[in-house]
Coordinates of C-alpha atoms in Angstrom, one line a residue:
Chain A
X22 CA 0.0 0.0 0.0
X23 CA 2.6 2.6 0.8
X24 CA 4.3 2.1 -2.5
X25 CA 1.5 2.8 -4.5
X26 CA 0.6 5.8 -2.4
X27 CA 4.6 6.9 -2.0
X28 CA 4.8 6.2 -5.9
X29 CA 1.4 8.4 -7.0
X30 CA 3.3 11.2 -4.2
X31 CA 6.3 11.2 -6.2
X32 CA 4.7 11.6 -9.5
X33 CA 2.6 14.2 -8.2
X34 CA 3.7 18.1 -8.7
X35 CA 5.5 19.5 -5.8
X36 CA 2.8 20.9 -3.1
X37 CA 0.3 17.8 -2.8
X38 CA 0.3 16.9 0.4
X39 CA 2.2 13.8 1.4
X40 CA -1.4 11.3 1.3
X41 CA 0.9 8.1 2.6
X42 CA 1.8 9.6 5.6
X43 CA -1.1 11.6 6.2
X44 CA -3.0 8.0 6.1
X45 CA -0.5 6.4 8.3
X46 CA -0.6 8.9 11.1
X47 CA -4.3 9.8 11.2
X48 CA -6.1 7.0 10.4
X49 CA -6.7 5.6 13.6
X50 CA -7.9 9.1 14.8
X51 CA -10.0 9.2 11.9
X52 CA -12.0 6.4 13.2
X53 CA -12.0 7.0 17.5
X54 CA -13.2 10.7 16.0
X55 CA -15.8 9.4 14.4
X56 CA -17.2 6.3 17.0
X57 CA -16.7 9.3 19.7
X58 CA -19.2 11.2 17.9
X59 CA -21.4 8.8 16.3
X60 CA -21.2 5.9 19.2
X61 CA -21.5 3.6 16.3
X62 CA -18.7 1.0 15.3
X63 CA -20.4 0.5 11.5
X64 CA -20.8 3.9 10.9
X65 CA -17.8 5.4 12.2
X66 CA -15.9 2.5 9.6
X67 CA -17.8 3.9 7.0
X68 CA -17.0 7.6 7.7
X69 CA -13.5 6.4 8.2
X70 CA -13.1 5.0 5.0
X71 CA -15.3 8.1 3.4
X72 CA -13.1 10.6 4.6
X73 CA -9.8 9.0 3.4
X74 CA -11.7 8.4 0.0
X75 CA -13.0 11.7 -0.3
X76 CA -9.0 13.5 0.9
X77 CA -7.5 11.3 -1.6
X78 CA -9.6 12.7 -4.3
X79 CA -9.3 15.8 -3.1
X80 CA -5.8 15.9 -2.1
X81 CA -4.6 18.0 -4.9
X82 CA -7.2 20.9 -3.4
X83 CA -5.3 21.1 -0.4
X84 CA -3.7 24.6 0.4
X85 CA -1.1 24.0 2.9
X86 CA -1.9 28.3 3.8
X87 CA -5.2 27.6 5.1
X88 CA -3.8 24.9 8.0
X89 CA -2.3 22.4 8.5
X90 CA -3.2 18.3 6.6
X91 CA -4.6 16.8 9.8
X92 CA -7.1 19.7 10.0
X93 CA -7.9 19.7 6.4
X94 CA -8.3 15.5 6.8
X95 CA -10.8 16.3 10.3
X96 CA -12.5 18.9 8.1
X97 CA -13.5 16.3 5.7
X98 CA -14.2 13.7 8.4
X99 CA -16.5 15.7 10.1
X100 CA -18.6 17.2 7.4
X101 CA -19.0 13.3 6.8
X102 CA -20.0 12.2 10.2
X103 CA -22.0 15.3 10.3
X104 CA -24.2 14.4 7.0
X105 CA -24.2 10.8 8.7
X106 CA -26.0 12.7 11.3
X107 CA -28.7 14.3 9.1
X108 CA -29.4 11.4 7.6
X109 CA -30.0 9.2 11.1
X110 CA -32.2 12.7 11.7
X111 CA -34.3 11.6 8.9
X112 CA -34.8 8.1 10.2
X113 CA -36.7 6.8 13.4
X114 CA -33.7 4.5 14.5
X115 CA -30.6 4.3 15.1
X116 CA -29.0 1.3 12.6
X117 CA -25.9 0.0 13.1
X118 CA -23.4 -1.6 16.5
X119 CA -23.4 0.7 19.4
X120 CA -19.7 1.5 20.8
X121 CA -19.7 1.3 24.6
X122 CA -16.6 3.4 25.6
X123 CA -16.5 1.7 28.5
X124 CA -15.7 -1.9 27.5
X125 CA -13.4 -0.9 25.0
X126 CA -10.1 -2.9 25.8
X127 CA -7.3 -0.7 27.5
X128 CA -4.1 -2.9 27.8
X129 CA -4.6 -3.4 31.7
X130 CA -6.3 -1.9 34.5
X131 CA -6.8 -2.4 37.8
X132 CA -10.8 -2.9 39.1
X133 CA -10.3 1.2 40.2
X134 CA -9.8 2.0 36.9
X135 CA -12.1 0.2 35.5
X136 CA -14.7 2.0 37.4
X137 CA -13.3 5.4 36.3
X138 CA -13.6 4.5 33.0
X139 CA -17.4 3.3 34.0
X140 CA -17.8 6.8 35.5
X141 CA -16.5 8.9 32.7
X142 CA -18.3 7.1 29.7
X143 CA -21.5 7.5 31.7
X144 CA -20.8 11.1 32.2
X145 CA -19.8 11.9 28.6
X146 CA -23.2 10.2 27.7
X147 CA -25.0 12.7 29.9
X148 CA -22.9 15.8 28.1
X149 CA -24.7 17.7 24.9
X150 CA -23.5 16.4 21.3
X151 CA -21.5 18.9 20.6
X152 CA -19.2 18.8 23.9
X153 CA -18.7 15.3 23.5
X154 CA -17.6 16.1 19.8
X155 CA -15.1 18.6 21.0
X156 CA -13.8 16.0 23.7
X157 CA -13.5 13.4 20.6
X158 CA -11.6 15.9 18.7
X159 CA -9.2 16.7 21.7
X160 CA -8.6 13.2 23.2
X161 CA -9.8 10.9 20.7
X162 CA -8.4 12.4 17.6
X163 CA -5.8 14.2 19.4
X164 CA -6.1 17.5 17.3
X165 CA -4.2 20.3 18.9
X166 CA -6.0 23.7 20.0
X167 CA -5.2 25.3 16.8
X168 CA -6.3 22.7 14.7
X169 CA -9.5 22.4 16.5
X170 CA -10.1 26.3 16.2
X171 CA -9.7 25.8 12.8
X172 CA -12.3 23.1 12.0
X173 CA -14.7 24.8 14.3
X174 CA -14.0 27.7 12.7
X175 CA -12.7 30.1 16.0
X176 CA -10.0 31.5 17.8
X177 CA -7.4 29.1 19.2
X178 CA -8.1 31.3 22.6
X179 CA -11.2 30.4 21.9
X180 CA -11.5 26.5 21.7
X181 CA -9.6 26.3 24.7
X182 CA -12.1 28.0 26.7
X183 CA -14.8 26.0 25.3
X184 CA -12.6 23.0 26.0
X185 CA -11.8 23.8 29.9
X186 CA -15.7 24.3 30.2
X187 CA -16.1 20.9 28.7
X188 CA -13.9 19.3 30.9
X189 CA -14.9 21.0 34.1
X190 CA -18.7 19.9 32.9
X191 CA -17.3 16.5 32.5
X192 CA -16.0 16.7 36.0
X193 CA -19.2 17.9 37.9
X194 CA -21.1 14.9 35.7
X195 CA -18.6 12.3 37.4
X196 CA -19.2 13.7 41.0
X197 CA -23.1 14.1 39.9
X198 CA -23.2 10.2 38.7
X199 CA -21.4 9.6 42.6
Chain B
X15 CA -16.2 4.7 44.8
X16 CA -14.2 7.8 45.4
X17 CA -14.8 10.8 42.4
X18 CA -12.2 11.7 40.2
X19 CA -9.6 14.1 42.0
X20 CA -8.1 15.9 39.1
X21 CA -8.4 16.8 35.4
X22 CA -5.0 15.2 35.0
X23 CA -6.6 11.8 36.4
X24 CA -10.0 13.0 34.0
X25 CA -8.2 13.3 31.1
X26 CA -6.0 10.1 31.6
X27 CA -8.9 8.7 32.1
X28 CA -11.1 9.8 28.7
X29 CA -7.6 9.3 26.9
X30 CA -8.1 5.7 27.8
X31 CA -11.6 5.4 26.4
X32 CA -10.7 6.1 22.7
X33 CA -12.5 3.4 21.0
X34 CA -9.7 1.8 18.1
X35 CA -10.5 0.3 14.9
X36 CA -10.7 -3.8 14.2
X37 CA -8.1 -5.0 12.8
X38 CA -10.3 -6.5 9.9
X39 CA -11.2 -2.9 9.2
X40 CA -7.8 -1.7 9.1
X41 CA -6.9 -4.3 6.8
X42 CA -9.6 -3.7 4.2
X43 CA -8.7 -0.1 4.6
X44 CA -5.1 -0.7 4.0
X45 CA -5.8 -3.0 1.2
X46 CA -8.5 -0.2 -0.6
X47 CA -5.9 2.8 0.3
X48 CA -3.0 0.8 -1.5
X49 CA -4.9 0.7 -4.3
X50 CA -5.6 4.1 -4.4
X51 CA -9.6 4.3 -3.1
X52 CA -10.9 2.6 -6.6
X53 CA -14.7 3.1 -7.4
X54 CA -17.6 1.1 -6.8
X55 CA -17.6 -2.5 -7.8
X56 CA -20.6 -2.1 -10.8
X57 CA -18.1 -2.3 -13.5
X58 CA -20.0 0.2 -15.5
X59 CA -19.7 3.3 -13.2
X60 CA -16.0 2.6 -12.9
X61 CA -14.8 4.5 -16.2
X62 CA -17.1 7.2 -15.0
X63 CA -15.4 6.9 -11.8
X64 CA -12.3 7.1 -13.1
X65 CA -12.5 9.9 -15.3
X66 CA -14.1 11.9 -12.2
X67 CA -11.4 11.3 -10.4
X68 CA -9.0 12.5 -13.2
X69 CA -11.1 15.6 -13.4
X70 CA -10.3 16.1 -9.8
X71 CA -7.2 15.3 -9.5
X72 CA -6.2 17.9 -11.8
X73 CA -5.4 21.3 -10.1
X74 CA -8.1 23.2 -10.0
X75 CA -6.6 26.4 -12.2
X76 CA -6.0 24.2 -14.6
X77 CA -9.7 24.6 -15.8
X78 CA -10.5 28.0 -15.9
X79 CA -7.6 28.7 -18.8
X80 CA -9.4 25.1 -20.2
X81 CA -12.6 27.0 -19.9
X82 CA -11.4 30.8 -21.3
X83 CA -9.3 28.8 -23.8
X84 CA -12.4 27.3 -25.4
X85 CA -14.5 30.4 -24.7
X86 CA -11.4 32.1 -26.9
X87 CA -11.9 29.4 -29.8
X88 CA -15.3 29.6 -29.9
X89 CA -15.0 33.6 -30.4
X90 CA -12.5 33.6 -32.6
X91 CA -14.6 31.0 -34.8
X92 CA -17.8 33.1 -34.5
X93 CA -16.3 36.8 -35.2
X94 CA -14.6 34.7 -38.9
X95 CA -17.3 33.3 -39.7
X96 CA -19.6 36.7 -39.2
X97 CA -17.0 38.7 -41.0
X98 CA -16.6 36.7 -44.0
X99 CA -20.4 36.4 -44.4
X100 CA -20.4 40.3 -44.1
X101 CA -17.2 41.4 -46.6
X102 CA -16.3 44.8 -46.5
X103 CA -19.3 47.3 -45.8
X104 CA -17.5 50.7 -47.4
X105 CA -17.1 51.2 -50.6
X106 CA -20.3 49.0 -51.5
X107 CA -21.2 49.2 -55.6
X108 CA -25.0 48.3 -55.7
X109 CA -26.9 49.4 -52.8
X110 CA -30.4 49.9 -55.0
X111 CA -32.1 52.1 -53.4
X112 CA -35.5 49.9 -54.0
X113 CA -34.7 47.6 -51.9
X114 CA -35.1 49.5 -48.9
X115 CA -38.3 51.4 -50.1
X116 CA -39.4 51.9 -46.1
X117 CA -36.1 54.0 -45.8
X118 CA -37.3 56.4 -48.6
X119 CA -40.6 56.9 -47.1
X120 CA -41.6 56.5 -43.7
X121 CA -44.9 57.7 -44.4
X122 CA -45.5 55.0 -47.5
X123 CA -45.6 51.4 -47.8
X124 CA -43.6 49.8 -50.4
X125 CA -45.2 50.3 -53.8
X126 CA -47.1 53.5 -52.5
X127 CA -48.0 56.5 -54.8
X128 CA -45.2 58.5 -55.6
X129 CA -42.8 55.8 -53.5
X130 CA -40.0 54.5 -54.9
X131 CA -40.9 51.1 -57.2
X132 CA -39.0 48.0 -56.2
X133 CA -38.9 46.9 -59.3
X134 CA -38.8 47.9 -62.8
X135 CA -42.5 49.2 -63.6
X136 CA -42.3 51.4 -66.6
X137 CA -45.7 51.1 -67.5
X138 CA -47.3 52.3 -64.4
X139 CA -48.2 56.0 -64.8
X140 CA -46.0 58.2 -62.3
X141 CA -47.2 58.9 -59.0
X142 CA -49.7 56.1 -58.8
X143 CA -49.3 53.4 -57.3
X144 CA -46.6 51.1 -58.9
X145 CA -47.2 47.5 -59.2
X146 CA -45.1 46.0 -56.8
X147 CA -43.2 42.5 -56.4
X148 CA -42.4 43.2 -53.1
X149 CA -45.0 42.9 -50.5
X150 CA -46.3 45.5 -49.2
X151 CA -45.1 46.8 -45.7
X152 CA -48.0 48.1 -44.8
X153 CA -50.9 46.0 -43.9
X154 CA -53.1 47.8 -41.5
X155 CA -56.2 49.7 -41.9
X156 CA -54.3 52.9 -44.0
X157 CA -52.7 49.9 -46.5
X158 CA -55.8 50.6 -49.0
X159 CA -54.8 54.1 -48.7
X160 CA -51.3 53.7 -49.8
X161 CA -51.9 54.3 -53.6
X162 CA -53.5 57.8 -53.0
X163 CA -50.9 59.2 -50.9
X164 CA -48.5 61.6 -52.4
X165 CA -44.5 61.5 -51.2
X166 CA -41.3 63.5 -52.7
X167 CA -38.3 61.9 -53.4
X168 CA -34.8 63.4 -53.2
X169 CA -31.2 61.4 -52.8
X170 CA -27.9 62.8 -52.8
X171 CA -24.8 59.9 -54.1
X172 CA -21.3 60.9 -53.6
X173 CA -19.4 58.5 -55.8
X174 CA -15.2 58.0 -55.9
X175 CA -13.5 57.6 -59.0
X176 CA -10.2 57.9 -60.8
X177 CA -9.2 61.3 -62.2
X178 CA -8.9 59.1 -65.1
X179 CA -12.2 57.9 -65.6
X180 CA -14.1 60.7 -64.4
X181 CA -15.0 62.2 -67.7
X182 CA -15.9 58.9 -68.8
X183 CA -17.7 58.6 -65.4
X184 CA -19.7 61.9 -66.4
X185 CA -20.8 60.2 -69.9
X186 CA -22.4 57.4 -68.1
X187 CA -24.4 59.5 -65.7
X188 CA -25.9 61.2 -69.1
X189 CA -26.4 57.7 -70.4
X190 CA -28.6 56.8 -67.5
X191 CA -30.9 59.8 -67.3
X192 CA -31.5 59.1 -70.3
X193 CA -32.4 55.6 -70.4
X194 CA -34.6 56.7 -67.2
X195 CA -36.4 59.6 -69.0
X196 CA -35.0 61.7 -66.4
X197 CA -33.8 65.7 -66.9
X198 CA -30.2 66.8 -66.4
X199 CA -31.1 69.9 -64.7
X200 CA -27.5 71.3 -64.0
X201 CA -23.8 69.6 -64.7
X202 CA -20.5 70.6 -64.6
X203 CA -17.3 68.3 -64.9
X204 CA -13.9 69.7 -63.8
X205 CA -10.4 68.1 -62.9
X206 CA -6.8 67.5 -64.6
X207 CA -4.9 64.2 -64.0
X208 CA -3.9 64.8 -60.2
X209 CA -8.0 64.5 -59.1
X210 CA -11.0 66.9 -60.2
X211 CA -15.1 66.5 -59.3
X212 CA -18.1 66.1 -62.0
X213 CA -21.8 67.3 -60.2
X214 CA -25.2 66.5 -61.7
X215 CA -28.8 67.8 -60.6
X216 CA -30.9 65.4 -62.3
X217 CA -34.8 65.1 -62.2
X218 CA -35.7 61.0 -62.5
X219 CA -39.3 60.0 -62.8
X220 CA -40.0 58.4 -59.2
X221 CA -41.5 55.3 -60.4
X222 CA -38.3 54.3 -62.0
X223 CA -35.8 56.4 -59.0
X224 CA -35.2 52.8 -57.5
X225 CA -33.7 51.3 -61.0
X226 CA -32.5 54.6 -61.8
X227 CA -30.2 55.2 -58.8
X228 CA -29.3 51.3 -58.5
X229 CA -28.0 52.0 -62.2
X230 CA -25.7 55.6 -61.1
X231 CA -24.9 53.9 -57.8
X232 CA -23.0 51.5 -60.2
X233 CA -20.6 53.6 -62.0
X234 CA -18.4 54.7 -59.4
X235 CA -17.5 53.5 -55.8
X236 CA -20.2 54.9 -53.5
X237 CA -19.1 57.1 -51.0
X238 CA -22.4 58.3 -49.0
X239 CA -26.0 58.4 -50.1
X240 CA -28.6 59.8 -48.7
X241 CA -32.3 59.5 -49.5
X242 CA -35.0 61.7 -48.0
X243 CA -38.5 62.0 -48.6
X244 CA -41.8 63.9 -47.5
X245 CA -45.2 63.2 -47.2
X246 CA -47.2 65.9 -49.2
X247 CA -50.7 64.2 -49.7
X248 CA -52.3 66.6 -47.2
X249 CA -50.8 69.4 -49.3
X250 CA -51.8 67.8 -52.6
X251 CA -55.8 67.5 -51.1
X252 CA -55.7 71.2 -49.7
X253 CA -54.4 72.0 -52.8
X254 CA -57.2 70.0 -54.5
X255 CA -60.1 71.4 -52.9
X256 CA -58.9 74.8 -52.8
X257 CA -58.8 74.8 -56.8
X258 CA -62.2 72.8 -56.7
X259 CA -63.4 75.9 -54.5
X260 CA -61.6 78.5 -56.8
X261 CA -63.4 77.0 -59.7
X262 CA -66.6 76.7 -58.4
X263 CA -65.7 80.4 -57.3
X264 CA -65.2 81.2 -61.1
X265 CA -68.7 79.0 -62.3
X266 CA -70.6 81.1 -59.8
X267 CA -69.1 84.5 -61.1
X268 CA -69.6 83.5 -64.8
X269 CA -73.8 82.7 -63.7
X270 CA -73.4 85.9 -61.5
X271 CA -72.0 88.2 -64.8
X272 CA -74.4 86.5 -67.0
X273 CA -77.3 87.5 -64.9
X274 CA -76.0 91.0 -64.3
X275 CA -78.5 93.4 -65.4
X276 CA -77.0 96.7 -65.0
X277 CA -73.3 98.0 -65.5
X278 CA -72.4 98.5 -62.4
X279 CA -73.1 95.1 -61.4
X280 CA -71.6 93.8 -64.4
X281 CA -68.0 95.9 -63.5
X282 CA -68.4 94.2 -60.1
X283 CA -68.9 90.9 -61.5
X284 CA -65.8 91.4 -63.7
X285 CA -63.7 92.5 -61.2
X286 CA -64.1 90.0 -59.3
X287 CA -63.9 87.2 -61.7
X288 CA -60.6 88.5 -62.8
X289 CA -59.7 88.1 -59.1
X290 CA -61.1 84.8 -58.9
X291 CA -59.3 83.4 -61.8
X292 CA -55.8 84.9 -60.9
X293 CA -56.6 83.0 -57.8
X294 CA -57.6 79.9 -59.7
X295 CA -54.3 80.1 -61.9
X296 CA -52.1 80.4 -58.6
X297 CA -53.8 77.5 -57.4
X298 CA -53.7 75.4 -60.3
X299 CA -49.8 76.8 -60.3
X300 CA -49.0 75.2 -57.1
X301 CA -50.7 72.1 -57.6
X302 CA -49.0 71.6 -60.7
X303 CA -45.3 72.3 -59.1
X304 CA -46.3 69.7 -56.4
X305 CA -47.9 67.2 -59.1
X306 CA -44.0 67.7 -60.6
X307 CA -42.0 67.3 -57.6
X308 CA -43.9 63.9 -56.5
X309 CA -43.9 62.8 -60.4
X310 CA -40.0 63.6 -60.8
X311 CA -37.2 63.1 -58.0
X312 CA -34.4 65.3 -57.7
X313 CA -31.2 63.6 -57.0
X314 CA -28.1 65.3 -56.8
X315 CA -25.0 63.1 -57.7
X316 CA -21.0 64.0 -57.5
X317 CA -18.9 62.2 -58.4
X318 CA -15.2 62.6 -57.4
X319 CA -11.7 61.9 -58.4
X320 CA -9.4 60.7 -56.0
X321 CA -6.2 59.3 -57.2
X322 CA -6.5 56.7 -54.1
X323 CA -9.8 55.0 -55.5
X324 CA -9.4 51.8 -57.0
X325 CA -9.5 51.4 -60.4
X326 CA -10.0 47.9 -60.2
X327 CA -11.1 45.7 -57.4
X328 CA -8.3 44.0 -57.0
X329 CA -6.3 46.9 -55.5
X330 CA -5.8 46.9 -51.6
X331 CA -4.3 49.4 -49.6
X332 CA -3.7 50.2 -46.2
X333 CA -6.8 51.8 -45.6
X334 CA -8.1 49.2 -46.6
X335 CA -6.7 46.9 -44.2
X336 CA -6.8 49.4 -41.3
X337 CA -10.8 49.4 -42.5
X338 CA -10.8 45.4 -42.7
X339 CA -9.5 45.4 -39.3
X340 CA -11.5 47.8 -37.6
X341 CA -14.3 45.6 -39.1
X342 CA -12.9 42.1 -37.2
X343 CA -12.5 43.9 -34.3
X344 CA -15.8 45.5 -34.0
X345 CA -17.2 41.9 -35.1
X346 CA -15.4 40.0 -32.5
X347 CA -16.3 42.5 -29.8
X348 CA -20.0 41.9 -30.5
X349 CA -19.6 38.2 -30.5
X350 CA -17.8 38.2 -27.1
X351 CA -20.5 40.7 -25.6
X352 CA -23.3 38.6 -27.0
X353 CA -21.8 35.5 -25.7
X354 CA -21.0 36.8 -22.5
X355 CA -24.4 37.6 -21.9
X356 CA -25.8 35.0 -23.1
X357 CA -23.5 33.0 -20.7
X358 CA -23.8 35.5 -18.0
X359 CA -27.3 34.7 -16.4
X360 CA -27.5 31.0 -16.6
X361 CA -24.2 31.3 -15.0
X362 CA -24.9 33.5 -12.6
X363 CA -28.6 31.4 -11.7
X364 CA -26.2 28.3 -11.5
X365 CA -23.4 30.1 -9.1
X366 CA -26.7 31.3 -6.7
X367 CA -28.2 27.9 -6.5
X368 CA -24.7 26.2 -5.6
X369 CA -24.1 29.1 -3.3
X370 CA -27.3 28.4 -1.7
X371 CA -27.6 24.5 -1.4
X372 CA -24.2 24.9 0.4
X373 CA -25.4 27.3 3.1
X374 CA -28.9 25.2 3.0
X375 CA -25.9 21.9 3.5
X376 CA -23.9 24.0 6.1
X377 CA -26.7 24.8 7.8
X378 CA -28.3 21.4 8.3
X379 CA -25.1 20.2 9.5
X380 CA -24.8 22.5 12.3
X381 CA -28.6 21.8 13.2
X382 CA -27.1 17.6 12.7
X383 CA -25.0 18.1 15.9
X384 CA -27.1 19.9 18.0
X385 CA -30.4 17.6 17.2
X386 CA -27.9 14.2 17.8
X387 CA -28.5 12.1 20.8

């Protein structure tokens, strides 16, 4: 796979974005992004592989001034889960296999832990949609501040507040659930 | 349980939720980004596919100079194609005046009394109405009333010819008239080698001014022309009834002197039938004059030598290119403003819709996130 991609890189004109390693190193974000958000395995694979489908064909659009790959990639991603979204608005039910943050495997931990993470996926079910997505974009996708700003389309100054709020909500939810 | 102390302990927490991908998925995903994302597996959207994704691919400035460069073509195709249709439109040999009879008269159809004749009608009496092969402009409710109106004529031609050929020129004018039954009221011919000017007043029966002028207009370059005309059928019936009056005027005096029994009323009588037919002359006079000037055209014709005219059509000159090229351009300036706005709205209705379905898009999104569970 990466010497087709490296291959079609080096025959592109100098500034396309580097695709291979933009694949490489976001591709697992892509998809916690997108089961953060949409709490659904199925659909976040299919937004996963939408996005990458969608930057690839786009990838000779990309304008390196306007920020940075990763936030041009989450751009993409999001408008897809987001259109995922209207359509599940237009249906009665939710289709597809629920993620439960909860039970996903973490490489060990101790019963304590266990009931932290208990704690905080109950309380990120309790927060509004669009908190949760900015959480998923922090800790799940690991944008930075500035890339966040930049998909949400404000100040870096900006999505930190709105991040620190999040969190602090986050918090009283845990003690709330106790 | 005990709560959560710190963010530190929050965050490291959350951090340990992210959900990660099965490793079946990541494999398929590998597999379809090795292969560079191809399209759908129905076989016969894949060329379609394909040649999207090679529209896309390409940098997008690539297709506006696509775009203009085609837009150019088709321009440049257009404004040669119009312009060698056209030909040159100075120096034109025939432009018959009777083909354009509604220029000569705005107040007459074609083939109206004392109008200019489209065609050839020598047997129609002048300043009746001519038999006419062309239909007539005029079908309304005054159409039946085109043969009794009354019109003067008058054109004035400004022809270019050789010094050489001017003399020659002059003969032909002669010739015409007189093929035309016209009058040669006034001509002079002057000039020497280096350029001179020959100048006719000519009176040509209007039935026959169409043929007549096509036939002057064809033995020299035509510079200008310039036809006028005038409605004078009012005039005509003032003029009509007034002489009807002036002779009834005269019938009654005659009856009135016959009657007269003494002198004095006979004097009376006789002065004032001598009145009344001085009247009656003056009338008749002016009727007459009019009856003339609607029966015959005057046309004033000069003809001029210019050592720059072409003898022959073959000869081109730099005015003459300047002239052709000042005609491309003109032409190609209309084609792009006539394209351009015949492009300009449907492209401007289709840049509004797109600009609206992605606001309407946008917007939905927003509302998405905020209506999710």
């Amino acid at each position: 796979m990466s010497e087709t991609l490296a291959a079609s890189a080096e025959e592109a004109p100098a500034g396309y974005l580097d695709f291979d390693e933009l694949y490489r190193s976001s591709r697992n974000d892509v998809y916690a992004y997108a089961a953060g958000l949409l709490r659904d395995r199925a659909a976040a694979e299919d937004i996963t592989a939408t996005a990458f489908e969608r930057a690839y064909r786009k990838r000779s659009r990309f304008d390196a001034r306007r920020g940075s790959a990763r936030a041009w990639l989450f751009g993409i991603a999001r408008n897809a889960a987001l259109d995922e979204l209207r359509r599940r608005g237009r249906l009665a039910e939710l289709i597809g296999e629920p993620v439960d943050l909860a039970t996903s495997p973490a490489s060990s931990q101790s019963g304590e832990q266990a009931e932290r993470r208990i704690l905080v996926a109950a309380a990120l079910e309790r927060l509004e949609p669009r908190e949760r997505e900015l959480l998923a974009l922090k800790f799940f996708a690991c944008l930075s501040n500035a890339e966040i700003a930049s998909l949400l389309g404000t100040t870096e100054s900006n999505a930190g507040t709105m991040l620190h709020r999040t969190i602090a909500k986050l918090r009283e939810a845990c003690h709330g659930a106790d | 349980m005990e709560p959560i102390r710190d963010e530190r302990e929050l965050v490291a927490t959350l951090e340990s939720l992210r959900p990660g991908p099965r490793d079946e998925f990541i494999a398929e995903l590998d597999e379809r980004a090795g292969a560079g994302f191809p399209p759908a597996s129905r076989p016969r959207l894949a060329s379609v596919q394909r040649l999207r994704q090679h529209l896309v691919a390409r940098p997008r400035r690539r297709l506006p100079a696509i775009a203009a460069g085609a837009a150019v073509s088709a321009i440049a195709v257009a404004t040669a194609v119009i312009a060698v249709s056209e030909g040159p439109q100075s120096r034109s040999r025939t432009s018959p005046i009777g083909t354009a009879p509604e220029r000569l008269a705005p107040t007459t159809p074609a083939g109206g009394a004392g109008g200019v004749a489209p065609s050839p009608s020598r047997a129609a009496p002048a300043g009746t109405a001519a038999p006419s092969a062309a239909p007539a402009s005029g079908s309304g409710p005054y159409a039946a009333q085109a043969e009794r109106r009354k019109v003067e004529h008058s054109t004035s031609i400004v022809l270019e010819a050789p010094p050489s050929e001017l003399r020659a020129d002059a003969a032909r004018v002669f010739d015409a008239v007189r093929e035309y039954d016209g009058i040669v009221l006034h001509s002079s011919v002057s000039g020497g080698p280096e350029g001179g000017n020959a100048s006719f007043d000519l009176l040509l029966p209007t039935a026959r001014l169409g043929d007549a002028v096509a036939t002057l207009s064809e033995i020299a370059d035509v510079v200008s022309r310039q036809d006028s005309s005038q409605d004078v059928t009012a005039r005509s019936i003032g003029l009509s009834e007034r002489l009807a009056d002036a002779r009834a005027r005269v019938a009654g005096l005659l009856h009135q002197l016959a009657d007269a029994e003494t002198e004095a009323q006979r004097s009376a009588a006789e002065a004032e039938l001598h009145i009344a037919r001085r009247r009656l002359a003056a009338i008749r006079s002016r009727l007459s004059a009019l009856e003339r000037r609607v029966h015959l055209s005057s046309v004033s014709l000069r003809i001029e030598g210019d050592s720059g005219a072409a003898g022959s059509e073959s000869s081109w000159g730099i005015g003459d290119a300047l002239r052709a090229a000042g005609h491309v351009l003109a032409v190609a300036a209309g084609v792009t403003l006539v394209a351009l706005a015949g492009v300009a709205l449907p492209a401007l209705i289709i840049l509004l819709l797109w600009l609206g379905r992605r606001a309407l898009v946008r917007r939905s999104r927003k509302r998405a996130l905020d209506s999710a569970h």
